[in-house]
XYZ file of C-alpha atoms in Angstrom:
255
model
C 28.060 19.643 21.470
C 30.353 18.993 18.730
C 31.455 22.819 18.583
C 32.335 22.527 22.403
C 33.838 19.127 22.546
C 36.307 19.304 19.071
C 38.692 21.665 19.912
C 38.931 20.253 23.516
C 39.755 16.786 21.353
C 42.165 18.997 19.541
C 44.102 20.143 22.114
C 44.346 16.521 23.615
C 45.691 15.700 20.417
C 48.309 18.167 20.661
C 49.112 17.486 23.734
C 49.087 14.318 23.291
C 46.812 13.136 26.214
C 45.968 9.462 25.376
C 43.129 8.628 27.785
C 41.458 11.494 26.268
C 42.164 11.402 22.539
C 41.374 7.289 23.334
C 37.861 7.376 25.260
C 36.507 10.890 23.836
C 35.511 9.956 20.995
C 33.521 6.965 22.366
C 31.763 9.088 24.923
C 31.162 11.233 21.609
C 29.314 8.541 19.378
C 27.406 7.213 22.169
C 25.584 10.187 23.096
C 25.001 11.152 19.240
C 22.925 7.802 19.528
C 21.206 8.953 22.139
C 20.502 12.070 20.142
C 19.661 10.565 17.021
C 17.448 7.453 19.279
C 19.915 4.518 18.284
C 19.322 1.925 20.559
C 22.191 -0.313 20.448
C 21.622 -4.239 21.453
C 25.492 -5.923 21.516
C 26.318 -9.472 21.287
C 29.573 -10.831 22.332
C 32.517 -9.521 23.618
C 34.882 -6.814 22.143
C 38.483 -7.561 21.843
C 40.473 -6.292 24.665
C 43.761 -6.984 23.083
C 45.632 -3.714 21.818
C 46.169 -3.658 18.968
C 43.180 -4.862 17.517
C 41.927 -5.049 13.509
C 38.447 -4.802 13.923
C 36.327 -5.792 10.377
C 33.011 -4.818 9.832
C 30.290 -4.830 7.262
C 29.329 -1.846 6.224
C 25.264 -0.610 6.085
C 25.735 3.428 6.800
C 27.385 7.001 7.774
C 24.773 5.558 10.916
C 27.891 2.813 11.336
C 30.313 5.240 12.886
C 28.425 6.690 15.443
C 27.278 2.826 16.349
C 30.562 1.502 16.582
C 32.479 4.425 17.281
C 30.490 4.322 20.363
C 31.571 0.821 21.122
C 35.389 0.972 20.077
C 38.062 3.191 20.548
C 40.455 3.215 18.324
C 40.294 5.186 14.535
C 38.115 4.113 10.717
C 39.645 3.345 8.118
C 37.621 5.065 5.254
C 37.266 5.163 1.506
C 39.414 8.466 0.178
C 36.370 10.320 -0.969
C 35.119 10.855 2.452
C 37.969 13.574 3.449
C 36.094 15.625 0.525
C 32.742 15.767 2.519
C 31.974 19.499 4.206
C 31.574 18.415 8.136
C 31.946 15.054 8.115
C 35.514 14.995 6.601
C 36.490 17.330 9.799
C 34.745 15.038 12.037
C 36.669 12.124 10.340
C 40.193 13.786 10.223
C 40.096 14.810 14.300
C 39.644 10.915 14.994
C 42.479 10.017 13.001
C 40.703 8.367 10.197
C 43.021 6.733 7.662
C 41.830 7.407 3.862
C 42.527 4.437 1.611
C 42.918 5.560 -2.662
C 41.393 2.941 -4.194
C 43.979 3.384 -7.486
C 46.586 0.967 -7.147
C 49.803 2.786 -6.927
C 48.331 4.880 -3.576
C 47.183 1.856 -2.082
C 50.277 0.626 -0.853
C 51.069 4.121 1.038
C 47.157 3.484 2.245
C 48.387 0.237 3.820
C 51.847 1.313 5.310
C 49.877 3.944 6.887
C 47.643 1.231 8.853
C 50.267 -1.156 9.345
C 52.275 1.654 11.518
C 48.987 2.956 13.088
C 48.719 -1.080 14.206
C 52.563 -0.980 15.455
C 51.579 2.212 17.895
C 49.144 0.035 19.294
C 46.305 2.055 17.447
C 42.750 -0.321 16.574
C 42.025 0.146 13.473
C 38.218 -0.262 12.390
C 38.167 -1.374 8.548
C 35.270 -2.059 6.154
C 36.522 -4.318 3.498
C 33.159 -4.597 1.072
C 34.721 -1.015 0.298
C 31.306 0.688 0.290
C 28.297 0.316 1.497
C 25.177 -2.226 1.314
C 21.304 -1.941 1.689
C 21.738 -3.770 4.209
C 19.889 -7.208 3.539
C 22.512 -8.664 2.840
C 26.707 -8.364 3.055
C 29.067 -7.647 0.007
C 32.235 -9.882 -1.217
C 35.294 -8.375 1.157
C 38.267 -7.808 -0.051
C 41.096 -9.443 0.733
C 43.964 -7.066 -0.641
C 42.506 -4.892 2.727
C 43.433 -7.848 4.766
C 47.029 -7.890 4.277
C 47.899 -5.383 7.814
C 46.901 -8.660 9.514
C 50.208 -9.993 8.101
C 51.943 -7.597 10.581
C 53.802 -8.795 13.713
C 53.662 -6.917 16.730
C 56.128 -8.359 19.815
C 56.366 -11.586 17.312
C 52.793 -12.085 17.564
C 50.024 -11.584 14.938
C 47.779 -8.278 15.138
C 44.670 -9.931 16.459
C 41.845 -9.636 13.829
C 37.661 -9.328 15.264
C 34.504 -9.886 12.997
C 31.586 -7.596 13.937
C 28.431 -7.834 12.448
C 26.183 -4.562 12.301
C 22.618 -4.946 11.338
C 19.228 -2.312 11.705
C 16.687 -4.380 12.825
C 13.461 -2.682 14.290
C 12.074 0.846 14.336
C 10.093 1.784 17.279
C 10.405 -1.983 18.182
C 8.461 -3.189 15.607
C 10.757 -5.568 13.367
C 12.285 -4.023 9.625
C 11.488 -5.866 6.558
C 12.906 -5.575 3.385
C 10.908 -2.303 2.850
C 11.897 -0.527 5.770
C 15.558 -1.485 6.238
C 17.091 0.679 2.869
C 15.598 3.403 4.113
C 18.622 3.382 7.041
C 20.994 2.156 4.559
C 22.876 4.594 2.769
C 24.172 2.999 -1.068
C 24.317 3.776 -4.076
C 23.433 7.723 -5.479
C 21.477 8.531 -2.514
C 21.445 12.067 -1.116
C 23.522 12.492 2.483
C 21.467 15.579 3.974
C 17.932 14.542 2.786
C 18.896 10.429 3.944
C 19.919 11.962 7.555
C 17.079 14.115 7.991
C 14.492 11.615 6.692
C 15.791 8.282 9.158
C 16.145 10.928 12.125
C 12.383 11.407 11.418
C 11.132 7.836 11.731
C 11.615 6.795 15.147
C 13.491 4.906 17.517
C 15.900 2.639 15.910
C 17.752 -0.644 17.083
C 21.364 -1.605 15.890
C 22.198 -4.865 16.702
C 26.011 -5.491 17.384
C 28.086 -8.626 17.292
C 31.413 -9.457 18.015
C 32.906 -12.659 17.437
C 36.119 -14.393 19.218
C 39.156 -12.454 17.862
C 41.176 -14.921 15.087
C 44.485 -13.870 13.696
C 46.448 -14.685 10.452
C 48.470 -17.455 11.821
C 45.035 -19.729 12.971
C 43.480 -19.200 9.671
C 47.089 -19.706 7.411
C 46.824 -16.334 5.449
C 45.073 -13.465 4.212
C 42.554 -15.052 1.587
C 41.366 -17.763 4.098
C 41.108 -14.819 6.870
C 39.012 -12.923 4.461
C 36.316 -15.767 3.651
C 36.151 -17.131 7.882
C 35.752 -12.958 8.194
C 33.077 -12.801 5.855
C 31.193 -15.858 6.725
C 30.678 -14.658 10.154
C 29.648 -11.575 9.489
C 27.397 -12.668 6.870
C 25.712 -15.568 9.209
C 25.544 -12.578 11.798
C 23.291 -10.210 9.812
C 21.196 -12.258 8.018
C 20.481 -14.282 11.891
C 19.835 -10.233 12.999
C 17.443 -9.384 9.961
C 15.198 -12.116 10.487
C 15.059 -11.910 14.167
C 16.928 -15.329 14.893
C 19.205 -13.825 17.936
C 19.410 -17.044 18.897
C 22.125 -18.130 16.622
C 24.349 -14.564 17.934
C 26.767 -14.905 20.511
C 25.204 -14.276 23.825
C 23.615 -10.581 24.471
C 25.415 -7.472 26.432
C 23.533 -4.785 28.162
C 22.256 -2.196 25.416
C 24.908 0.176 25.146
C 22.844 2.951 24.179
């Protein structure tokens, strides 16, 4: 499928054919979740403003297909991952931006997303800057939220929380055990990770968006961090311990 459907995304590209370079690539993740038996349950509703920042915590490579498959619009993505064999290709053909970590590259890193924002790109950005085990979410940081600063029309790029969070396999509810084993952190592996969680059964990502915010409600890029992080944070440990109560109400599985 992905030897058939890449250069077709190519030429779109080329071409320049935005409802296809736009929706493709969501029609792309979703069915890999089918493939690899995601089951995604959302909560909330995603921003339909364009542009939109989207900020996410960050559990696994399983993250992209999940939200990829929710959002169109491009990752932005630690440098290292433009060195992987497949997955860099994969990454490059949906316009991922690559941020350097070193400080004299990051600036270009953030121009780059700032002007991606100004086409009216979303941007998808996961400022812990790697991943977790997923029990819990990492610091963010708030040098990645300074794009928000950026005016589009004279008003604020609007700015979502989503919370991602494994929760059961074959419906029966993760515990502390289970849920690293669908986290990727750490030295682990890639190939021997992927082929081990596609080998233990149907799995459920739980999804939530929150309102959209922007930098002007919040007063500036530090305080957007923490009301960022606190959301997402309440979101995944309410999702680990089953307590979908306290989630904003529940969409129609999306996968």
């Amino acid at each position: 499928m992905t030897l058939i459907l890449v250069p077709i995304y190519l030429v779109a590209m080329s071409l320049r054919i935005r409802p296809i370079i736009r929706w493709m690539p969501v029609a792309y993740h979703s069915f890999v979740c089918v493939i690899l038996g995601i089951k995604v349950r959302v909560h909330g509703e995603r921003s339909d403003v364009i542009p939109t920042l989207f900020v996410c915590n960050h559990v696994s490579y399983l993250d992209i297909v999940v939200l990829g498959g929710l959002i169109p619009g491009s990752f932005v993505a630690k440098a290292e991952v433009a060195t992987w064999p497949f997955f860099s290709t994969l990454a490059k053909a949906q316009r991922t931006i690559f941020v350097e970590r070193t400080s004299g590259k990051a600036s270009h890193s953030r121009d780059e997303m700032m002007s991606r924002l100004n086409t009216g790109d979303n941007l998808m950005l996961f400022p812990e800057g790697t991943s977790s085990d997923g029990q819990r979410v990492l610091p963010f940081r708030s040098a990645l939220f300074g794009v928000a600063q950026l005016r589009r029309d004279e008003k604020p790029i609007a700015v979502q929380s989503v919370a991602i969070a494994y929760t059961r396999l074959d419906g029966i509810p993760l515990g502390r055990y289970w849920r690293p084993l669908f986290a990727w952190f750490g030295d682990l592996d890639l190939v021997p990770h992927l082929w081990q969680m596609v080998c233990l059964g149907e799995t459920e990502a739980v999804v939530t968006f929150f309102p959209p915010v922007d930098i002007d409600k919040l007063g500036d890029r530090k305080k957007l961090c923490e009301y960022c992080f606190k959301q997402v944070s309440g979101a995944v440990q309410a999702a680990n311990s089953g307590r979908y109560e306290l989630l904003p109400p529940k969409k129609a599985a999306a996968a």
